Amino acid sequence: MRVTRYDTAKGDALTFPAKFNEDGTVEARSIITSIGVFPYKLPNGTIRHELRTPEEVFSKVSLDSMASMPIYVGHQYDSNKKLIKDEAKRKELAVGFTSDSVVGNNVYVATDLKVTRADGVEAIKRGMQ
């Protein structure tokens, strides 16, 4: 069974201040995941805690799966409140992408990212990280 997790970053998740470019884009280095125990809300409202071990987080398959990923302003749901799975629609909604280079250290996984759409840049200016 394949499981996909969608996480959001809050607080000090950006490891370096965002760089606002003259062309209207934003670049930053971001911690995108780490080892540890993570809470996930289930459809019935309860919380399930899942352990993400170093072996899982830093595996080649895991790191490769985070390269060149789209960035959204919030999760993208359809009219039935289900995550949008249509690839063309997801690309249309993306405000930027992670880089091809995803790096893991002893605890965290980080990557460079670039936000190219104005709505994504505005979200960053409003404090979204």
mmCIF file of N, CA and C in Angstrom:
data_model
loop_
_atom_site.group_PDB
_atom_site.id
_atom_site.type_symbol
_atom_site.label_atom_id
_atom_site.label_comp_id
_atom_site.label_asym_id
_atom_site.label_seq_id
_atom_site.Cartn_x
_atom_site.Cartn_y
_atom_site.Cartn_z
ATOM 1 N N MET A 1 0.841 -1.171 0.000
ATOM 2 C CA MET A 1 0.000 0.000 0.000
ATOM 3 C C MET A 1 0.894 1.245 0.000
ATOM 4 N N ARG A 2 0.581 2.189 -0.883
ATOM 5 C CA ARG A 2 1.313 3.442 -0.953
ATOM 6 C C ARG A 2 0.572 4.503 -0.147
ATOM 7 N N VAL A 3 1.307 5.248 0.676
ATOM 8 C CA VAL A 3 0.735 6.302 1.485
ATOM 9 C C VAL A 3 1.441 7.602 1.132
ATOM 10 N N THR A 4 0.692 8.660 0.906
ATOM 11 C CA THR A 4 1.256 9.971 0.631
ATOM 12 C C THR A 4 0.881 10.903 1.760
ATOM 13 N N ARG A 5 1.859 11.653 2.258
ATOM 14 C CA ARG A 5 1.622 12.606 3.332
ATOM 15 C C ARG A 5 1.851 14.010 2.781
ATOM 16 N N TYR A 6 1.005 14.942 3.179
ATOM 17 C CA TYR A 6 1.151 16.342 2.809
ATOM 18 C C TYR A 6 1.368 17.118 4.090
ATOM 19 N N ASP A 7 2.549 17.684 4.262
ATOM 20 C CA ASP A 7 2.865 18.433 5.459
ATOM 21 C C ASP A 7 2.897 19.917 5.156
ATOM 22 N N THR A 8 2.692 20.718 6.185
ATOM 23 C CA THR A 8 2.831 22.160 6.049
ATOM 24 C C THR A 8 3.923 22.622 6.998
ATOM 25 N N ALA A 9 4.540 23.721 6.664
ATOM 26 C CA ALA A 9 5.589 24.272 7.501
ATOM 27 C C ALA A 9 5.097 25.538 8.168
ATOM 28 N N LYS A 10 5.400 25.672 9.436
ATOM 29 C CA LYS A 10 5.024 26.875 10.177
ATOM 30 C C LYS A 10 6.226 27.319 11.001
ATOM 31 N N GLY A 11 6.143 28.522 11.506
ATOM 32 C CA GLY A 11 7.179 29.014 12.401
ATOM 33 C C GLY A 11 8.478 29.282 11.677
ATOM 34 N N ASP A 12 9.565 28.740 12.225
ATOM 35 C CA ASP A 12 10.887 29.041 11.681
ATOM 36 C C ASP A 12 11.365 27.965 10.706
ATOM 37 N N ALA A 13 10.472 27.440 9.889
ATOM 38 C CA ALA A 13 10.814 26.355 8.970
ATOM 39 C C ALA A 13 11.809 26.778 7.895
ATOM 40 N N LEU A 14 11.829 28.055 7.526
ATOM 41 C CA LEU A 14 12.821 28.507 6.555
ATOM 42 C C LEU A 14 14.148 28.674 7.282
ATOM 43 N N THR A 15 15.182 28.004 6.792
ATOM 44 C CA THR A 15 16.459 28.034 7.490
ATOM 45 C C THR A 15 17.269 29.272 7.167
ATOM 46 N N PHE A 16 17.002 29.927 6.070
ATOM 47 C CA PHE A 16 17.629 31.195 5.710
ATOM 48 C C PHE A 16 16.519 32.152 5.331
ATOM 49 N N PRO A 17 16.725 33.448 5.529
ATOM 50 C CA PRO A 17 15.680 34.388 5.103
ATOM 51 C C PRO A 17 15.410 34.250 3.605
ATOM 52 N N ALA A 18 14.156 34.403 3.247
ATOM 53 C CA ALA A 18 13.781 34.340 1.837
ATOM 54 C C ALA A 18 14.436 35.489 1.088
ATOM 55 N N LYS A 19 14.860 35.209 -0.141
ATOM 56 C CA LYS A 19 15.469 36.228 -0.997
ATOM 57 C C LYS A 19 14.438 36.626 -2.043
ATOM 58 N N PHE A 20 14.039 37.895 -2.019
ATOM 59 C CA PHE A 20 13.083 38.428 -2.982
ATOM 60 C C PHE A 20 13.871 38.974 -4.165
ATOM 61 N N ASN A 21 13.704 38.355 -5.325
ATOM 62 C CA ASN A 21 14.454 38.724 -6.521
ATOM 63 C C ASN A 21 13.782 39.867 -7.278
ATOM 64 N N GLU A 22 14.584 40.575 -8.073
ATOM 65 C CA GLU A 22 14.065 41.693 -8.866
ATOM 66 C C GLU A 22 12.996 41.254 -9.861
ATOM 67 N N ASP A 23 13.051 39.990 -10.307
ATOM 68 C CA ASP A 23 12.069 39.511 -11.290
ATOM 69 C C ASP A 23 10.743 39.106 -10.651
ATOM 70 N N GLY A 24 10.603 39.328 -9.331
ATOM 71 C CA GLY A 24 9.348 39.035 -8.652
ATOM 72 C C GLY A 24 9.268 37.645 -8.051
ATOM 73 N N THR A 25 10.308 36.835 -8.199
ATOM 74 C CA THR A 25 10.322 35.493 -7.620
ATOM 75 C C THR A 25 10.959 35.526 -6.233
ATOM 76 N N VAL A 26 10.804 34.421 -5.522
ATOM 77 C CA VAL A 26 11.397 34.280 -4.190
ATOM 78 C C VAL A 26 12.167 32.972 -4.154
ATOM 79 N N GLU A 27 13.358 33.013 -3.554
ATOM 80 C CA GLU A 27 14.152 31.807 -3.351
ATOM 81 C C GLU A 27 14.444 31.664 -1.860
ATOM 82 N N ALA A 28 14.506 30.425 -1.397
ATOM 83 C CA ALA A 28 14.792 30.176 0.012
ATOM 84 C C ALA A 28 15.324 28.759 0.170
ATOM 85 N N ARG A 29 15.937 28.515 1.288
ATOM 86 C CA ARG A 29 16.336 27.163 1.680
ATOM 87 C C ARG A 29 15.358 26.766 2.763
ATOM 88 N N SER A 30 14.761 25.587 2.636
ATOM 89 C CA SER A 30 13.711 25.195 3.558
ATOM 90 C C SER A 30 13.933 23.789 4.097
ATOM 91 N N ILE A 31 13.672 23.621 5.381
ATOM 92 C CA ILE A 31 13.614 22.287 5.972
ATOM 93 C C ILE A 31 12.252 21.737 5.588
ATOM 94 N N ILE A 32 12.239 20.570 4.919
ATOM 95 C CA ILE A 32 10.972 20.034 4.431
ATOM 96 C C ILE A 32 10.474 18.821 5.203
ATOM 97 N N THR A 33 11.351 18.189 5.973
ATOM 98 C CA THR A 33 10.914 17.102 6.846
ATOM 99 C C THR A 33 12.042 16.786 7.818
ATOM 100 N N SER A 34 11.781 15.884 8.724
ATOM 101 C CA SER A 34 12.793 15.460 9.688
ATOM 102 C C SER A 34 12.420 14.098 10.243
ATOM 103 N N ILE A 35 13.333 13.546 11.028
ATOM 104 C CA ILE A 35 13.001 12.319 11.740
ATOM 105 C C ILE A 35 12.163 12.705 12.954
ATOM 106 N N GLY A 36 11.413 11.758 13.481
ATOM 107 C CA GLY A 36 10.627 12.038 14.670
ATOM 108 C C GLY A 36 9.265 11.385 14.617
ATOM 109 N N VAL A 37 8.431 11.738 15.572
ATOM 110 C CA VAL A 37 7.066 11.236 15.654
ATOM 111 C C VAL A 37 6.145 12.368 15.213
ATOM 112 N N PHE A 38 5.328 12.094 14.201
ATOM 113 C CA PHE A 38 4.474 13.111 13.602
ATOM 114 C C PHE A 38 2.997 12.776 13.818
ATOM 115 N N PRO A 39 2.194 13.785 14.186
ATOM 116 C CA PRO A 39 0.745 13.566 14.315
ATOM 117 C C PRO A 39 0.051 13.769 12.965
ATOM 118 N N TYR A 40 -0.845 12.866 12.635
ATOM 119 C CA TYR A 40 -1.647 12.982 11.412
ATOM 120 C C TYR A 40 -3.108 12.861 11.797
ATOM 121 N N LYS A 41 -3.915 13.805 11.311
ATOM 122 C CA LYS A 41 -5.352 13.788 11.610
ATOM 123 C C LYS A 41 -6.042 12.817 10.659
ATOM 124 N N LEU A 42 -6.795 11.888 11.221
ATOM 125 C CA LEU A 42 -7.534 10.899 10.444
ATOM 126 C C LEU A 42 -8.912 11.456 10.068
ATOM 127 N N PRO A 43 -9.561 10.850 9.065
ATOM 128 C CA PRO A 43 -10.880 11.346 8.636
ATOM 129 C C PRO A 43 -11.911 11.427 9.762
ATOM 130 N N ASN A 44 -11.784 10.565 10.771
ATOM 131 C CA ASN A 44 -12.756 10.593 11.873
ATOM 132 C C ASN A 44 -12.405 11.628 12.946
ATOM 133 N N GLY A 45 -11.336 12.404 12.696
ATOM 134 C CA GLY A 45 -10.969 13.475 13.621
ATOM 135 C C GLY A 45 -9.942 13.092 14.669
ATOM 136 N N THR A 46 -9.666 11.805 14.827
ATOM 137 C CA THR A 46 -8.660 11.392 15.794
ATOM 138 C C THR A 46 -7.266 11.639 15.235
ATOM 139 N N ILE A 47 -6.295 11.609 16.117
ATOM 140 C CA ILE A 47 -4.903 11.839 15.735
ATOM 141 C C ILE A 47 -4.139 10.519 15.820
ATOM 142 N N ARG A 48 -3.377 10.235 14.773
ATOM 143 C CA ARG A 48 -2.526 9.046 14.750
ATOM 144 C C ARG A 48 -1.083 9.539 14.715
ATOM 145 N N HIS A 49 -0.240 8.998 15.579
ATOM 146 C CA HIS A 49 1.171 9.360 15.608
ATOM 147 C C HIS A 49 1.979 8.298 14.870
ATOM 148 N N GLU A 50 2.865 8.763 13.987
ATOM 149 C CA GLU A 50 3.691 7.851 13.205
ATOM 150 C C GLU A 50 5.159 8.215 13.368
ATOM 151 N N LEU A 51 5.972 7.212 13.620
ATOM 152 C CA LEU A 51 7.413 7.379 13.748
ATOM 153 C C LEU A 51 8.056 7.373 12.368
ATOM 154 N N ARG A 52 8.869 8.381 12.093
ATOM 155 C CA ARG A 52 9.666 8.418 10.856
ATOM 156 C C ARG A 52 11.116 8.259 11.268
ATOM 157 N N THR A 53 11.680 7.108 10.991
ATOM 158 C CA THR A 53 13.043 6.776 11.397
ATOM 159 C C THR A 53 14.074 7.366 10.439
ATOM 160 N N PRO A 54 15.335 7.488 10.874
ATOM 161 C CA PRO A 54 16.381 7.970 9.965
ATOM 162 C C PRO A 54 16.501 7.098 8.718
ATOM 163 N N GLU A 55 16.334 5.800 8.873
ATOM 164 C CA GLU A 55 16.441 4.893 7.726
ATOM 165 C C GLU A 55 15.395 5.213 6.667
ATOM 166 N N GLU A 56 14.198 5.578 7.096
ATOM 167 C CA GLU A 56 13.127 5.936 6.160
ATOM 168 C C GLU A 56 13.349 7.332 5.583
ATOM 169 N N VAL A 57 13.570 8.315 6.456
ATOM 170 C CA VAL A 57 13.663 9.715 6.041
ATOM 171 C C VAL A 57 14.842 9.950 5.099
ATOM 172 N N PHE A 58 15.992 9.318 5.375
ATOM 173 C CA PHE A 58 17.196 9.578 4.591
ATOM 174 C C PHE A 58 17.462 8.533 3.505
ATOM 175 N N SER A 59 16.504 7.648 3.260
ATOM 176 C CA SER A 59 16.696 6.668 2.189
ATOM 177 C C SER A 59 16.716 7.378 0.833
ATOM 178 N N LYS A 60 17.391 6.807 -0.132
ATOM 179 C CA LYS A 60 17.466 7.400 -1.472
ATOM 180 C C LYS A 60 16.073 7.574 -2.067
ATOM 181 N N VAL A 61 15.208 6.584 -1.892
ATOM 182 C CA VAL A 61 13.844 6.659 -2.429
ATOM 183 C C VAL A 61 13.110 7.850 -1.828
ATOM 184 N N SER A 62 13.227 8.043 -0.518
ATOM 185 C CA SER A 62 12.546 9.143 0.151
ATOM 186 C C SER A 62 13.094 10.492 -0.314
ATOM 187 N N LEU A 63 14.417 10.642 -0.322
ATOM 188 C CA LEU A 63 15.020 11.911 -0.742
ATOM 189 C C LEU A 63 14.683 12.223 -2.196
ATOM 190 N N ASP A 64 14.757 11.218 -3.068
ATOM 191 C CA ASP A 64 14.429 11.430 -4.484
ATOM 192 C C ASP A 64 12.973 11.859 -4.668
ATOM 193 N N SER A 65 12.088 11.381 -3.787
ATOM 194 C CA SER A 65 10.664 11.708 -3.930
ATOM 195 C C SER A 65 10.370 13.170 -3.610
ATOM 196 N N MET A 66 11.307 13.858 -2.974
ATOM 197 C CA MET A 66 11.086 15.256 -2.589
ATOM 198 C C MET A 66 11.711 16.245 -3.573
ATOM 199 N N ALA A 67 12.412 15.747 -4.573
ATOM 200 C CA ALA A 67 13.057 16.618 -5.557
ATOM 201 C C ALA A 67 12.040 17.104 -6.589
ATOM 202 N N SER A 68 12.169 18.349 -6.969
ATOM 203 C CA SER A 68 11.324 18.958 -8.013
ATOM 204 C C SER A 68 9.833 18.812 -7.714
ATOM 205 N N MET A 69 9.465 18.973 -6.474
ATOM 206 C CA MET A 69 8.061 18.875 -6.075
ATOM 207 C C MET A 69 7.384 20.237 -6.168
ATOM 208 N N PRO A 70 6.115 20.264 -6.549
ATOM 209 C CA PRO A 70 5.397 21.534 -6.601
ATOM 210 C C PRO A 70 5.161 22.097 -5.200
ATOM 211 N N ILE A 71 5.075 23.412 -5.145
ATOM 212 C CA ILE A 71 4.764 24.115 -3.904
ATOM 213 C C ILE A 71 3.406 24.777 -4.098
ATOM 214 N N TYR A 72 2.550 24.650 -3.090
ATOM 215 C CA TYR A 72 1.209 25.233 -3.146
ATOM 216 C C TYR A 72 1.013 26.198 -1.993
ATOM 217 N N VAL A 73 0.056 27.082 -2.123
ATOM 218 C CA VAL A 73 -0.391 27.901 -1.007
ATOM 219 C C VAL A 73 -1.508 27.098 -0.354
ATOM 220 N N GLY A 74 -1.163 26.373 0.701
ATOM 221 C CA GLY A 74 -2.129 25.497 1.359
ATOM 222 C C GLY A 74 -2.358 24.228 0.554
ATOM 223 N N HIS A 75 -3.104 23.297 1.144
ATOM 224 C CA HIS A 75 -3.449 22.063 0.437
ATOM 225 C C HIS A 75 -4.526 22.376 -0.595
ATOM 226 N N GLN A 76 -4.514 21.656 -1.685
ATOM 227 C CA GLN A 76 -5.447 21.903 -2.777
ATOM 228 C C GLN A 76 -6.520 20.812 -2.800
ATOM 229 N N TYR A 77 -7.765 21.210 -2.501
ATOM 230 C CA TYR A 77 -8.886 20.283 -2.435
ATOM 231 C C TYR A 77 -9.866 20.557 -3.568
ATOM 232 N N ASP A 78 -10.569 19.505 -3.987
ATOM 233 C CA ASP A 78 -11.626 19.678 -4.981
ATOM 234 C C ASP A 78 -12.934 20.031 -4.271
ATOM 235 N N SER A 79 -14.023 20.131 -5.015
ATOM 236 C CA SER A 79 -15.308 20.530 -4.433
ATOM 237 C C SER A 79 -15.843 19.503 -3.434
ATOM 238 N N ASN A 80 -15.336 18.272 -3.474
ATOM 239 C CA ASN A 80 -15.750 17.234 -2.524
ATOM 240 C C ASN A 80 -14.819 17.155 -1.316
ATOM 241 N N LYS A 81 -13.946 18.162 -1.164
ATOM 242 C CA LYS A 81 -12.996 18.237 -0.057
ATOM 243 C C LYS A 81 -12.003 17.084 -0.065
ATOM 244 N N LYS A 82 -11.665 16.614 -1.263
ATOM 245 C CA LYS A 82 -10.639 15.578 -1.424
ATOM 246 C C LYS A 82 -9.436 16.234 -2.075
ATOM 247 N N LEU A 83 -8.229 15.788 -1.680
ATOM 248 C CA LEU A 83 -7.033 16.348 -2.291
ATOM 249 C C LEU A 83 -7.058 16.129 -3.796
ATOM 250 N N ILE A 84 -6.686 17.163 -4.530
ATOM 251 C CA ILE A 84 -6.675 17.078 -5.995
ATOM 252 C C ILE A 84 -5.564 16.136 -6.425
ATOM 253 N N LYS A 85 -5.897 15.150 -7.226
ATOM 254 C CA LYS A 85 -4.931 14.161 -7.693
ATOM 255 C C LYS A 85 -4.594 14.320 -9.164
ATOM 256 N N ASP A 86 -5.380 15.099 -9.893
ATOM 257 C CA ASP A 86 -5.148 15.296 -11.317
ATOM 258 C C ASP A 86 -3.849 16.082 -11.512
ATOM 259 N N GLU A 87 -2.873 15.463 -12.187
ATOM 260 C CA GLU A 87 -1.548 16.063 -12.327
ATOM 261 C C GLU A 87 -1.588 17.406 -13.046
ATOM 262 N N ALA A 88 -2.366 17.525 -14.100
ATOM 263 C CA ALA A 88 -2.452 18.788 -14.846
ATOM 264 C C ALA A 88 -3.003 19.892 -13.947
ATOM 265 N N LYS A 89 -4.010 19.580 -13.159
ATOM 266 C CA LYS A 89 -4.605 20.570 -12.257
ATOM 267 C C LYS A 89 -3.611 20.961 -11.165
ATOM 268 N N ARG A 90 -2.865 19.989 -10.645
ATOM 269 C CA ARG A 90 -1.874 20.299 -9.618
ATOM 270 C C ARG A 90 -0.796 21.223 -10.174
ATOM 271 N N LYS A 91 -0.345 20.963 -11.396
ATOM 272 C CA LYS A 91 0.671 21.832 -12.005
ATOM 273 C C LYS A 91 0.139 23.240 -12.188
ATOM 274 N N GLU A 92 -1.131 23.341 -12.547
ATOM 275 C CA GLU A 92 -1.767 24.645 -12.734
ATOM 276 C C GLU A 92 -1.812 25.432 -11.426
ATOM 277 N N LEU A 93 -1.965 24.750 -10.301
ATOM 278 C CA LEU A 93 -2.094 25.394 -9.000
ATOM 279 C C LEU A 93 -0.754 25.663 -8.314
ATOM 280 N N ALA A 94 0.326 25.061 -8.802
ATOM 281 C CA ALA A 94 1.635 25.209 -8.168
ATOM 282 C C ALA A 94 2.127 26.648 -8.273
ATOM 283 N N VAL A 95 2.672 27.165 -7.157
ATOM 284 C CA VAL A 95 3.232 28.518 -7.147
ATOM 285 C C VAL A 95 4.753 28.486 -7.282
ATOM 286 N N GLY A 96 5.337 27.296 -7.217
ATOM 287 C CA GLY A 96 6.779 27.146 -7.332
ATOM 288 C C GLY A 96 7.157 25.691 -7.193
ATOM 289 N N PHE A 97 8.459 25.430 -7.059
ATOM 290 C CA PHE A 97 8.956 24.056 -6.992
ATOM 291 C C PHE A 97 10.168 23.960 -6.082
ATOM 292 N N THR A 98 10.369 22.773 -5.509
ATOM 293 C CA THR A 98 11.606 22.491 -4.802
ATOM 294 C C THR A 98 12.685 22.217 -5.849
ATOM 295 N N SER A 99 13.936 22.267 -5.432
ATOM 296 C CA SER A 99 15.027 22.023 -6.370
ATOM 297 C C SER A 99 15.232 20.519 -6.569
ATOM 298 N N ASP A 100 16.137 20.189 -7.472
ATOM 299 C CA ASP A 100 16.511 18.788 -7.702
ATOM 300 C C ASP A 100 17.401 18.262 -6.584
ATOM 301 N N SER A 101 18.023 19.155 -5.837
ATOM 302 C CA SER A 101 18.966 18.779 -4.789
ATOM 303 C C SER A 101 18.274 18.769 -3.433
ATOM 304 N N VAL A 102 18.103 17.589 -2.885
ATOM 305 C CA VAL A 102 17.511 17.424 -1.560
ATOM 306 C C VAL A 102 18.587 16.828 -0.668
ATOM 307 N N VAL A 103 18.858 17.474 0.472
ATOM 308 C CA VAL A 103 19.977 17.097 1.321
ATOM 309 C C VAL A 103 19.487 16.720 2.710
ATOM 310 N N GLY A 104 19.956 15.586 3.209
ATOM 311 C CA GLY A 104 19.630 15.163 4.559
ATOM 312 C C GLY A 104 20.837 15.284 5.460
ATOM 313 N N ASN A 105 20.607 15.653 6.731
ATOM 314 C CA ASN A 105 21.683 15.618 7.713
ATOM 315 C C ASN A 105 21.269 14.653 8.810
ATOM 316 N N ASN A 106 21.700 14.860 10.021
ATOM 317 C CA ASN A 106 21.395 13.910 11.099
ATOM 318 C C ASN A 106 19.933 13.915 11.532
ATOM 319 N N VAL A 107 19.228 15.009 11.298
ATOM 320 C CA VAL A 107 17.846 15.136 11.760
ATOM 321 C C VAL A 107 16.916 15.607 10.652
ATOM 322 N N TYR A 108 17.350 16.597 9.866
ATOM 323 C CA TYR A 108 16.481 17.289 8.918
ATOM 324 C C TYR A 108 16.786 16.952 7.464
ATOM 325 N N VAL A 109 15.791 17.192 6.617
ATOM 326 C CA VAL A 109 15.953 17.165 5.165
ATOM 327 C C VAL A 109 15.631 18.575 4.685
ATOM 328 N N ALA A 110 16.517 19.130 3.846
ATOM 329 C CA ALA A 110 16.325 20.493 3.355
ATOM 330 C C ALA A 110 16.501 20.528 1.847
ATOM 331 N N THR A 111 15.936 21.551 1.246
ATOM 332 C CA THR A 111 16.106 21.788 -0.188
ATOM 333 C C THR A 111 15.957 23.276 -0.455
ATOM 334 N N ASP A 112 16.493 23.694 -1.580
ATOM 335 C CA ASP A 112 16.226 25.053 -2.040
ATOM 336 C C ASP A 112 14.873 25.033 -2.713
ATOM 337 N N LEU A 113 14.206 26.158 -2.689
ATOM 338 C CA LEU A 113 12.927 26.252 -3.372
ATOM 339 C C LEU A 113 12.835 27.594 -4.070
ATOM 340 N N LYS A 114 11.966 27.636 -5.067
ATOM 341 C CA LYS A 114 11.733 28.878 -5.794
ATOM 342 C C LYS A 114 10.239 29.036 -6.001
ATOM 343 N N VAL A 115 9.740 30.194 -5.595
ATOM 344 C CA VAL A 115 8.330 30.542 -5.784
ATOM 345 C C VAL A 115 8.283 31.564 -6.909
ATOM 346 N N THR A 116 7.503 31.251 -7.949
ATOM 347 C CA THR A 116 7.502 32.083 -9.148
ATOM 348 C C THR A 116 6.191 32.821 -9.389
ATOM 349 N N ARG A 117 5.097 32.333 -8.819
ATOM 350 C CA ARG A 117 3.802 32.977 -9.062
ATOM 351 C C ARG A 117 3.553 34.069 -8.031
ATOM 352 N N ALA A 118 2.886 35.130 -8.489
ATOM 353 C CA ALA A 118 2.629 36.291 -7.636
ATOM 354 C C ALA A 118 1.841 35.934 -6.386
ATOM 355 N N ASP A 119 0.844 35.010 -6.488
ATOM 356 C CA ASP A 119 0.059 34.665 -5.302
ATOM 357 C C ASP A 119 0.914 33.943 -4.263
ATOM 358 N N GLY A 120 1.889 33.173 -4.721
ATOM 359 C CA GLY A 120 2.814 32.526 -3.784
ATOM 360 C C GLY A 120 3.743 33.517 -3.127
ATOM 361 N N VAL A 121 4.244 34.460 -3.906
ATOM 362 C CA VAL A 121 5.122 35.508 -3.361
ATOM 363 C C VAL A 121 4.355 36.346 -2.341
ATOM 364 N N GLU A 122 3.118 36.699 -2.654
ATOM 365 C CA GLU A 122 2.299 37.489 -1.727
ATOM 366 C C GLU A 122 2.043 36.716 -0.435
ATOM 367 N N ALA A 123 1.831 35.405 -0.530
ATOM 368 C CA ALA A 123 1.609 34.588 0.667
ATOM 369 C C ALA A 123 2.847 34.628 1.563
ATOM 370 N N ILE A 124 4.031 34.570 0.960
ATOM 371 C CA ILE A 124 5.279 34.655 1.742
ATOM 372 C C ILE A 124 5.382 36.030 2.401
ATOM 373 N N LYS A 125 5.065 37.091 1.669
ATOM 374 C CA LYS A 125 5.112 38.441 2.232
ATOM 375 C C LYS A 125 4.146 38.594 3.394
ATOM 376 N N ARG A 126 3.039 37.850 3.360
ATOM 377 C CA ARG A 126 2.062 37.887 4.466
ATOM 378 C C ARG A 126 2.482 37.011 5.636
ATOM 379 N N GLY A 127 3.591 36.292 5.498
ATOM 380 C CA GLY A 127 4.096 35.487 6.616
ATOM 381 C C GLY A 127 4.008 33.988 6.441
ATOM 382 N N MET A 128 3.426 33.494 5.354
ATOM 383 C CA MET A 128 3.366 32.051 5.157
ATOM 384 C C MET A 128 4.766 31.509 4.894
ATOM 385 N N GLN A 129 5.083 30.414 5.569
ATOM 386 C CA GLN A 129 6.385 29.780 5.363
ATOM 387 C C GLN A 129 6.187 28.339 5.011
#
